[in-house]
Coordinates of N, CA and C in Angstrom, one line a residue:
X1 N 14.4 58.9 -73.5 CA 14.4 57.4 -73.5 C 15.7 56.8 -72.8
X2 N 16.8 57.5 -73.2 CA 18.0 57.1 -72.5 C 17.9 57.2 -71.0
X3 N 17.3 58.3 -70.5 CA 17.2 58.5 -69.1 C 16.3 57.4 -68.5
X4 N 15.2 57.1 -69.2 CA 14.4 56.0 -68.6 C 15.1 54.7 -68.6
X5 N 15.9 54.4 -69.6 CA 16.6 53.1 -69.7 C 17.7 53.1 -68.6
X6 N 18.3 54.2 -68.3 CA 19.3 54.3 -67.3 C 18.7 54.1 -65.9
X7 N 17.5 54.7 -65.7 CA 16.8 54.6 -64.5 C 16.4 53.1 -64.2
X8 N 15.8 52.5 -65.3 CA 15.4 51.1 -65.1 C 16.6 50.2 -64.8
X9 N 17.8 50.5 -65.4 CA 19.0 49.7 -65.2 C 19.4 49.9 -63.7
X10 N 19.4 51.1 -63.3 CA 19.8 51.4 -61.9 C 18.9 50.7 -60.9
X11 N 17.6 50.8 -61.2 CA 16.7 50.1 -60.3 C 16.9 48.6 -60.3
X12 N 17.1 48.1 -61.4 CA 17.4 46.6 -61.5 C 18.6 46.2 -60.8
X13 N 19.6 47.1 -60.9 CA 20.9 46.8 -60.1 C 20.6 46.8 -58.6
X14 N 19.8 47.8 -58.2 CA 19.5 48.0 -56.8 C 18.8 46.8 -56.2
X15 N 17.8 46.3 -57.0 CA 17.0 45.2 -56.6 C 17.9 43.9 -56.5
X16 N 18.8 43.8 -57.5 CA 19.7 42.6 -57.6 C 20.6 42.6 -56.4
X17 N 21.2 43.8 -56.1 CA 22.1 43.9 -54.9 C 21.4 43.6 -53.6
X18 N 20.1 44.1 -53.5 CA 19.4 43.8 -52.3 C 19.1 42.3 -52.1
X19 N 18.8 41.7 -53.3 CA 18.5 40.2 -53.2 C 19.7 39.4 -52.9
X20 N 20.9 39.9 -53.3 CA 22.1 39.2 -53.1 C 22.7 39.4 -51.7
X21 N 22.3 40.5 -51.0 CA 22.8 40.8 -49.7 C 22.3 39.8 -48.7
X22 N 23.2 39.2 -48.0 CA 22.9 38.2 -47.0 C 22.8 38.9 -45.6
X23 N 21.9 38.4 -44.7 CA 21.8 38.9 -43.4 C 23.1 38.6 -42.6
X24 N 23.4 39.4 -41.6 CA 24.6 39.1 -40.8 C 24.4 37.7 -40.1
X25 N 25.5 37.0 -40.1 CA 25.5 35.7 -39.4 C 25.6 35.9 -37.9
X26 N 24.7 35.4 -37.1 CA 24.9 35.6 -35.6 C 26.2 35.1 -35.1
X27 N 26.8 35.9 -34.3 CA 28.1 35.5 -33.7 C 28.0 34.6 -32.5
X28 N 29.0 33.8 -32.3 CA 29.0 32.9 -31.2 C 29.2 33.6 -29.9
X29 N 28.5 33.1 -28.8 CA 28.7 33.7 -27.5 C 29.2 32.6 -26.6
X30 N 30.1 32.9 -25.7 CA 30.6 31.9 -24.8 C 30.5 32.4 -23.3
X31 N 30.1 31.4 -22.5 CA 29.8 31.8 -21.1 C 30.6 30.9 -20.1
X32 N 30.8 31.5 -18.9 CA 31.4 30.7 -17.8 C 30.6 31.0 -16.6
X33 N 30.6 30.0 -15.6 CA 30.0 30.2 -14.3 C 31.0 30.6 -13.3
X34 N 30.6 31.3 -12.3 CA 31.4 31.7 -11.2 C 30.6 31.8 -9.9
X35 N 30.7 30.9 -9.0 CA 29.8 30.9 -7.8 C 30.3 31.9 -6.7
X36 N 31.4 32.6 -7.0 CA 31.8 33.6 -6.0 C 32.8 33.0 -5.1
X37 N 33.2 33.8 -4.1 CA 34.2 33.3 -3.1 C 33.6 33.2 -1.7
X38 N 33.7 32.0 -1.1 CA 33.2 31.8 0.2 C 34.1 32.4 1.3
X39 N 33.6 32.4 2.5 CA 34.4 32.8 3.7 C 35.3 31.6 4.0
X40 N 36.5 31.9 4.4 CA 37.5 30.9 4.7 C 37.4 30.4 6.1
X41 N 37.6 29.1 6.3 CA 37.6 28.5 7.7 C 38.9 28.9 8.4
X42 N 38.9 29.0 9.7 CA 40.1 29.2 10.5 C 41.0 28.0 10.5
X43 N 40.4 26.8 10.4 CA 41.1 25.6 10.4 C 40.4 24.6 9.5
X44 N 41.1 23.8 8.7 CA 40.5 22.8 7.8 C 39.5 21.9 8.5
X45 N 38.3 21.8 7.9 CA 37.3 20.8 8.4 C 37.7 19.4 7.9
X46 N 38.5 19.3 6.9 CA 38.9 18.0 6.3 C 40.4 18.0 6.2
X47 N 41.1 17.7 7.3 CA 42.6 17.8 7.3 C 43.1 16.8 6.3
X48 N 44.1 17.3 5.5 CA 44.7 16.4 4.5 C 44.4 17.0 3.1
X49 N 44.4 16.0 2.1 CA 44.2 16.4 0.7 C 42.8 16.0 0.3
X50 N 42.1 16.9 -0.4 CA 40.8 16.7 -0.9 C 40.9 16.7 -2.4
X51 N 40.4 15.7 -3.1 CA 40.5 15.6 -4.6 C 39.1 15.8 -5.1
X52 N 39.0 16.6 -6.1 CA 37.7 16.9 -6.8 C 37.7 16.3 -8.2
X53 N 36.9 15.3 -8.5 CA 36.9 14.6 -9.8 C 36.0 15.5 -10.7
X54 N 36.3 15.2 -12.0 CA 35.5 15.8 -13.0 C 34.0 15.4 -12.9
X55 N 33.1 16.4 -13.0 CA 31.7 16.1 -12.8 C 31.2 15.3 -14.1
X56 N 30.3 14.4 -13.9 CA 29.7 13.7 -15.0 C 28.4 14.3 -15.4
X57 N 28.0 14.0 -16.6 CA 26.7 14.4 -17.1 C 26.4 13.6 -18.4
X58 N 25.2 13.6 -18.8 CA 24.8 12.8 -20.0 C 24.0 13.6 -20.9
X59 N 24.0 13.2 -22.2 CA 23.2 13.8 -23.2 C 23.6 15.3 -23.4
X60 N 22.6 16.1 -23.7 CA 22.8 17.5 -24.0 C 23.5 18.2 -22.9
X61 N 23.2 17.8 -21.7 CA 23.8 18.5 -20.5 C 25.3 18.4 -20.4
X62 N 25.9 17.3 -21.1 CA 27.3 17.1 -21.0 C 28.1 17.9 -22.1
X63 N 27.3 18.6 -23.0 CA 28.0 19.2 -24.1 C 28.0 20.8 -23.9
X64 N 28.8 21.4 -24.7 CA 29.1 22.8 -24.6 C 27.9 23.8 -25.0
X65 N 27.1 23.4 -26.0 CA 26.0 24.3 -26.3 C 25.0 24.5 -25.1
X66 N 24.6 25.7 -24.8 CA 23.7 25.9 -23.7 C 22.4 25.3 -24.0
X67 N 21.9 24.5 -23.0 CA 20.6 23.8 -23.1 C 19.5 24.7 -22.6
X68 N 18.3 24.5 -23.3 CA 17.1 25.3 -22.9 C 15.9 24.4 -23.0
X69 N 14.9 24.7 -22.3 CA 13.6 24.0 -22.5 C 12.5 25.1 -22.4
X70 N 11.3 24.7 -22.8 CA 10.1 25.5 -22.7 C 9.3 25.2 -21.5
X71 N 8.8 26.2 -20.8 CA 8.1 25.9 -19.5 C 6.8 25.1 -19.8
X72 N 6.2 25.2 -21.0 CA 5.0 24.5 -21.3 C 5.3 23.1 -22.0
X73 N 6.6 22.7 -22.1 CA 7.0 21.5 -22.7 C 8.2 21.0 -22.0
X74 N 8.1 20.7 -20.7 CA 9.2 20.4 -19.8 C 9.9 19.1 -20.2
X75 N 9.2 18.2 -20.9 CA 9.8 16.9 -21.2 C 10.7 17.0 -22.5
X76 N 10.9 18.2 -23.0 CA 11.7 18.3 -24.2 C 12.9 19.3 -23.9
X77 N 14.0 19.0 -24.4 CA 15.2 19.8 -24.2 C 15.8 20.1 -25.6
X78 N 16.5 21.3 -25.7 CA 17.1 21.8 -26.9 C 18.4 22.4 -26.6
X79 N 19.2 22.6 -27.6 CA 20.5 23.3 -27.5 C 20.6 24.4 -28.5
X80 N 21.1 25.6 -28.0 CA 21.4 26.7 -28.8 C 22.5 26.5 -29.8
X81 N 22.4 27.2 -31.0 CA 23.4 27.0 -32.0 C 24.6 28.1 -31.8
X82 N 24.3 29.2 -31.2 CA 25.3 30.2 -31.1 C 25.6 30.6 -29.6
X83 N 25.2 29.8 -28.7 CA 25.5 30.1 -27.3 C 26.1 28.8 -26.7
X84 N 27.4 29.0 -26.2 CA 28.2 27.9 -25.7 C 28.8 28.2 -24.3
X85 N 29.0 27.1 -23.5 CA 29.8 27.2 -22.3 C 31.3 27.3 -22.8
X86 N 32.1 28.0 -22.0 CA 33.5 28.2 -22.3 C 34.2 26.8 -22.4
X87 N 33.8 25.9 -21.6 CA 34.3 24.5 -21.6 C 33.2 23.6 -21.3
X88 N 33.4 22.3 -21.4 CA 32.3 21.4 -21.1 C 31.8 21.5 -19.7
X89 N 30.5 21.4 -19.4 CA 30.0 21.6 -18.1 C 30.7 20.8 -17.0
X90 N 31.0 19.5 -17.3 CA 31.7 18.7 -16.3 C 33.0 19.2 -15.9
X91 N 33.8 19.7 -16.8 CA 35.1 20.3 -16.5 C 34.9 21.7 -15.8
X92 N 33.9 22.5 -16.3 CA 33.7 23.8 -15.7 C 33.3 23.7 -14.2
X93 N 32.3 22.8 -13.9 CA 31.9 22.8 -12.5 C 32.9 22.1 -11.6
X94 N 33.8 21.3 -12.2 CA 34.9 20.7 -11.4 C 35.8 21.9 -11.0
X95 N 36.2 22.7 -12.0 CA 37.2 23.8 -11.8 C 36.6 24.8 -10.8
X96 N 35.3 25.1 -10.9 CA 34.7 26.0 -10.0 C 34.6 25.5 -8.6
X97 N 34.4 24.2 -8.5 CA 34.4 23.5 -7.1 C 35.8 23.6 -6.5
X98 N 36.8 23.3 -7.3 CA 38.2 23.3 -6.8 C 38.5 24.8 -6.3
X99 N 38.2 25.8 -7.1 CA 38.4 27.1 -6.7 C 37.7 27.5 -5.4
X100 N 36.4 27.0 -5.4 CA 35.5 27.4 -4.2 C 36.1 26.8 -2.9
X101 N 36.4 25.5 -3.0 CA 36.9 24.8 -1.8 C 38.3 25.3 -1.4
X102 N 39.1 25.6 -2.3 CA 40.4 26.2 -2.0 C 40.2 27.5 -1.2
X103 N 39.3 28.4 -1.7 CA 39.1 29.6 -1.1 C 38.5 29.5 0.3
X104 N 37.7 28.4 0.5 CA 37.1 28.2 1.8 C 38.1 27.6 2.8
X105 N 39.3 27.0 2.2 CA 40.3 26.4 3.1 C 39.6 25.2 3.8
X106 N 38.8 24.5 3.1 CA 38.1 23.3 3.7 C 39.1 22.2 4.0
X107 N 40.2 22.1 3.3 CA 41.2 21.1 3.5 C 42.6 21.7 3.3
X108 N 43.6 21.0 3.7 CA 45.0 21.5 3.6 C 45.3 21.7 2.1
X109 N 44.9 20.8 1.3 CA 45.1 20.9 -0.2 C 43.8 20.4 -0.9
X110 N 43.5 21.1 -2.0 CA 42.4 20.8 -2.8 C 42.9 20.6 -4.2
X111 N 42.8 19.4 -4.8 CA 43.5 19.1 -6.1 C 42.5 18.4 -7.0
X112 N 43.0 18.1 -8.2 CA 42.3 17.4 -9.2 C 43.1 16.1 -9.5
X113 N 42.4 15.1 -10.1 CA 43.1 13.8 -10.3 C 44.4 13.9 -11.2
X114 N 44.5 15.0 -11.9 CA 45.7 15.2 -12.8 C 47.0 15.2 -12.0
X115 N 46.9 15.6 -10.8 CA 48.2 15.6 -10.0 C 48.6 14.3 -9.5
X116 N 47.7 13.3 -9.6 CA 48.1 11.9 -9.3 C 48.7 11.8 -7.9
X117 N 48.0 12.4 -6.9 CA 48.5 12.4 -5.6 C 47.6 11.5 -4.7
X118 N 48.1 11.1 -3.6 CA 47.2 10.3 -2.7 C 46.3 11.2 -1.9
X119 N 45.0 11.1 -2.2 CA 44.0 12.0 -1.5 C 43.5 11.3 -0.3
X120 N 43.1 12.1 0.7 CA 42.4 11.6 1.9 C 40.9 11.6 1.7
X121 N 40.4 12.5 0.9 CA 39.0 12.7 0.6 C 38.7 12.9 -0.9
X122 N 37.6 12.5 -1.4 CA 37.3 12.6 -2.8 C 35.8 13.2 -2.9
X123 N 35.7 14.2 -3.8 CA 34.4 14.7 -4.1 C 34.0 14.4 -5.5
X124 N 32.9 13.8 -5.7 CA 32.4 13.5 -7.1 C 31.1 14.2 -7.3
X125 N 30.8 14.6 -8.5 CA 29.6 15.3 -8.8 C 28.9 14.8 -10.1
X126 N 27.6 15.0 -10.2 CA 26.9 14.6 -11.4 C 25.9 15.8 -11.7
X127 N 25.9 16.2 -12.9 CA 25.1 17.3 -13.3 C 23.8 16.8 -13.9
X128 N 22.7 17.0 -13.2 CA 21.4 16.5 -13.7 C 20.7 17.5 -14.6
X129 N 20.8 18.8 -14.2 CA 20.2 19.9 -15.1 C 21.1 21.1 -15.0
X130 N 21.2 21.8 -16.1 CA 22.0 23.0 -16.2 C 21.4 23.7 -17.4
X131 N 20.3 24.5 -17.2 CA 19.6 25.0 -18.4 C 18.8 26.2 -18.2
X132 N 18.4 26.8 -19.3 CA 17.5 28.0 -19.3 C 16.1 27.4 -19.5
X133 N 15.2 27.9 -18.8 CA 13.8 27.5 -19.0 C 13.0 28.8 -19.5
X134 N 12.5 28.7 -20.7 CA 11.9 29.9 -21.3 C 10.3 29.9 -21.2
X135 N 9.8 31.0 -21.1 CA 8.3 31.2 -21.1 C 7.9 32.3 -22.0
X136 N 6.9 32.0 -22.8 CA 6.4 33.1 -23.7 C 7.4 33.5 -24.8
X137 N 7.1 34.7 -25.4 CA 8.0 35.2 -26.4 C 7.6 34.8 -27.8
X138 N 8.0 35.5 -28.8 CA 7.7 35.2 -30.2 C 8.6 34.2 -30.7
X139 N 8.3 33.6 -31.9 CA 9.2 32.6 -32.5 C 10.6 33.1 -32.8
X140 N 10.6 34.4 -33.3 CA 11.9 35.0 -33.6 C 12.7 35.2 -32.3
X141 N 12.0 35.7 -31.3 CA 12.7 35.9 -30.0 C 13.3 34.6 -29.5
X142 N 12.6 33.5 -29.6 CA 13.1 32.3 -29.1 C 14.3 31.8 -29.9
X143 N 14.3 32.0 -31.2 CA 15.5 31.7 -32.0 C 16.7 32.4 -31.6
X144 N 16.5 33.7 -31.3 CA 17.6 34.6 -30.8 C 18.0 34.4 -29.4
X145 N 17.2 33.6 -28.6 CA 17.5 33.4 -27.2 C 17.0 34.6 -26.4
X146 N 16.0 35.3 -26.9 CA 15.4 36.5 -26.2 C 13.9 36.3 -26.3
X147 N 13.3 35.8 -25.2 CA 11.9 35.5 -25.1 C 11.2 36.3 -24.0
X148 N 10.0 35.9 -23.8 CA 9.2 36.7 -22.8 C 9.8 36.7 -21.4
X149 N 10.1 35.6 -20.9 CA 10.8 35.5 -19.6 C 11.6 34.3 -19.5
X150 N 12.5 34.2 -18.5 CA 13.3 33.0 -18.4 C 13.8 32.8 -17.0
X151 N 14.3 31.6 -16.7 CA 14.9 31.4 -15.4 C 16.0 30.3 -15.7
X152 N 17.0 30.3 -14.7 CA 18.0 29.3 -14.8 C 17.7 28.1 -13.8
X153 N 17.9 26.9 -14.2 CA 17.6 25.7 -13.4 C 18.9 24.9 -13.3
X154 N 19.3 24.6 -12.1 CA 20.5 23.8 -11.8 C 20.1 22.7 -10.9
X155 N 20.5 21.5 -11.2 CA 20.4 20.3 -10.3 C 21.7 19.5 -10.3
X156 N 22.4 19.4 -9.2 CA 23.6 18.6 -9.2 C 23.6 17.6 -8.0
X157 N 24.2 16.5 -8.2 CA 24.4 15.5 -7.1 C 25.8 15.5 -6.7
X158 N 26.1 15.7 -5.4 CA 27.5 15.8 -4.9 C 27.7 14.7 -3.8
X159 N 28.9 14.1 -3.9 CA 29.2 13.0 -2.9 C 30.6 13.3 -2.4
X160 N 30.7 13.1 -1.1 CA 32.0 13.2 -0.4 C 32.3 11.8 0.2
X161 N 33.5 11.3 -0.1 CA 33.8 10.0 0.6 C 35.3 10.0 1.0
X162 N 35.6 9.1 2.0 CA 36.9 8.9 2.5 C 37.6 8.0 1.5
X163 N 38.8 8.4 1.0 CA 39.5 7.7 0.0 C 40.0 6.3 0.4
X164 N 40.5 6.2 1.6 CA 41.2 5.0 2.0 C 40.3 3.8 2.1
X165 N 39.0 4.0 2.4 CA 38.1 2.9 2.5 C 36.8 3.1 1.8
X166 N 36.7 4.1 1.0 CA 35.5 4.5 0.2 C 34.3 4.7 1.1
X167 N 34.5 5.1 2.3 CA 33.3 5.3 3.2 C 32.6 6.6 2.7
X168 N 31.3 6.5 2.6 CA 30.4 7.6 2.2 C 30.3 8.5 3.4
X169 N 30.7 9.8 3.2 CA 30.6 10.7 4.3 C 29.5 11.7 4.1
X170 N 29.2 11.9 2.8 CA 28.0 12.9 2.6 C 27.5 12.6 1.2
X171 N 26.2 12.7 1.1 CA 25.5 12.7 -0.3 C 24.4 13.7 -0.3
X172 N 24.4 14.5 -1.3 CA 23.4 15.5 -1.4 C 23.0 15.8 -2.8
X173 N 21.7 16.2 -3.0 CA 21.2 16.6 -4.3 C 20.7 18.1 -4.1
X174 N 21.3 18.9 -4.9 CA 21.0 20.4 -4.8 C 20.3 20.9 -6.1
X175 N 19.1 21.3 -5.9 CA 18.3 21.8 -7.0 C 17.9 23.3 -6.7
X176 N 18.2 24.2 -7.6 CA 17.9 25.6 -7.4 C 17.4 26.1 -8.7
X177 N 16.4 27.0 -8.7 CA 16.0 27.7 -9.9 C 15.9 29.2 -9.5
X178 N 16.3 30.0 -10.4 CA 16.3 31.5 -10.2 C 15.8 32.2 -11.4
X179 N 14.9 33.1 -11.2 CA 14.3 33.9 -12.3 C 15.4 34.8 -12.8
X180 N 15.5 34.9 -14.1 CA 16.5 35.8 -14.7 C 16.0 37.2 -14.8
X181 N 16.8 38.2 -14.8 CA 16.4 39.6 -14.8 C 15.8 40.0 -16.2
X182 N 16.1 39.2 -17.2 CA 15.6 39.5 -18.5 C 15.5 38.1 -19.2
X183 N 15.3 38.2 -20.5 CA 15.0 37.0 -21.3 C 16.2 36.5 -22.1
X184 N 17.3 37.1 -22.0 CA 18.4 36.7 -22.8 C 19.2 35.5 -22.2
X185 N 20.0 34.8 -23.0 CA 20.8 33.7 -22.5 C 21.8 34.2 -21.4
X186 N 22.4 35.4 -21.7 CA 23.3 35.9 -20.8 C 22.7 36.2 -19.4
X187 N 21.5 36.6 -19.4 CA 20.8 36.9 -18.1 C 20.4 35.6 -17.4
X188 N 20.1 34.6 -18.2 CA 19.9 33.3 -17.6 C 21.1 32.6 -17.0
X189 N 22.3 32.9 -17.7 CA 23.5 32.4 -17.1 C 23.8 33.1 -15.8
X190 N 23.5 34.4 -15.7 CA 23.7 35.1 -14.4 C 22.8 34.5 -13.4
X191 N 21.6 34.0 -13.7 CA 20.7 33.4 -12.8 C 21.3 32.0 -12.4
X192 N 21.9 31.3 -13.3 CA 22.6 30.0 -13.0 C 23.8 30.2 -12.1
X193 N 24.5 31.3 -12.2 CA 25.5 31.7 -11.3 C 25.0 31.7 -9.9
X194 N 23.9 32.3 -9.7 CA 23.3 32.3 -8.3 C 22.9 31.0 -7.8
X195 N 22.4 30.2 -8.8 CA 22.0 28.8 -8.4 C 23.2 28.0 -8.0
X196 N 24.3 28.1 -8.7 CA 25.5 27.4 -8.4 C 26.1 27.8 -7.1
X197 N 26.1 29.1 -6.8 CA 26.6 29.7 -5.6 C 25.8 29.1 -4.4
X198 N 24.5 29.0 -4.5 CA 23.7 28.4 -3.5 C 24.0 26.9 -3.3
X199 N 24.2 26.2 -4.4 CA 24.4 24.8 -4.3 C 25.8 24.5 -3.6
X200 N 26.8 25.2 -4.0 CA 28.1 25.0 -3.4 C 28.2 25.5 -2.0
X201 N 27.5 26.6 -1.7 CA 27.4 27.1 -0.3 C 26.8 26.0 0.6
X202 N 25.7 25.4 0.1 CA 25.0 24.4 0.9 C 25.9 23.2 1.2
X203 N 26.5 22.8 0.1 CA 27.4 21.6 0.2 C 28.5 21.9 1.2
X204 N 29.1 23.1 1.1 CA 30.2 23.4 2.0 C 29.7 23.4 3.5
X205 N 28.6 24.0 3.7 CA 28.0 24.0 5.1 C 27.8 22.6 5.6
X206 N 27.4 21.7 4.7 CA 27.0 20.4 5.2 C 28.2 19.5 5.4
X207 N 29.4 19.8 4.8 CA 30.6 19.0 5.0 C 31.5 19.5 6.1
X208 N 31.2 20.6 6.7 CA 32.0 21.3 7.6 C 32.5 20.3 8.7
X209 N 31.5 19.5 9.2 CA 31.8 18.6 10.3 C 32.1 17.2 9.9
X210 N 32.2 16.9 8.5 CA 32.5 15.5 8.1 C 33.9 15.2 8.3
X211 N 34.2 14.0 8.8 CA 35.6 13.6 9.0 C 35.8 12.3 8.3

């Protein structure tokens, strides 16, 4: 009898402990974009100082949580709870543009407004889309950011103007989408990297001859 009582008590304790055990809380993930390094010009196409302003964005796109949408419900957008950009998209794309144009040696100096210097040219940008588009997958996979298939979609508007008289020198809208190698958010970010590289490369090519 004692053995049976002890066994029942042990089983009860096991069930109680199992009920009290909580699942592991998903850890936060942080991502950054890097469009790569362009080839440098032999001489600046924009002699002087080029200032890159912080990119603008609205709604979910302006915030750090990674945005996603479903391919079969393109008019809806959502944000992940555990997947974030390292910094706000507006600041991140500004920083990447500064690095990109400096590496290209497109101007004698490439700066941000923080330096409060007199610029000869100004680049402004607006982020229209920066998101993962998901297709298929189970409900659990979607919650975890791992679905049937995915792609990265980027759309940005870029403007180059002459500072002294606000003359518009170039205006372009760059939209690229790239299939991800897998269904995870990290793989979609890698696809967005390629989209950003294409957008910045196209912009650079188009302003080579702008004066």
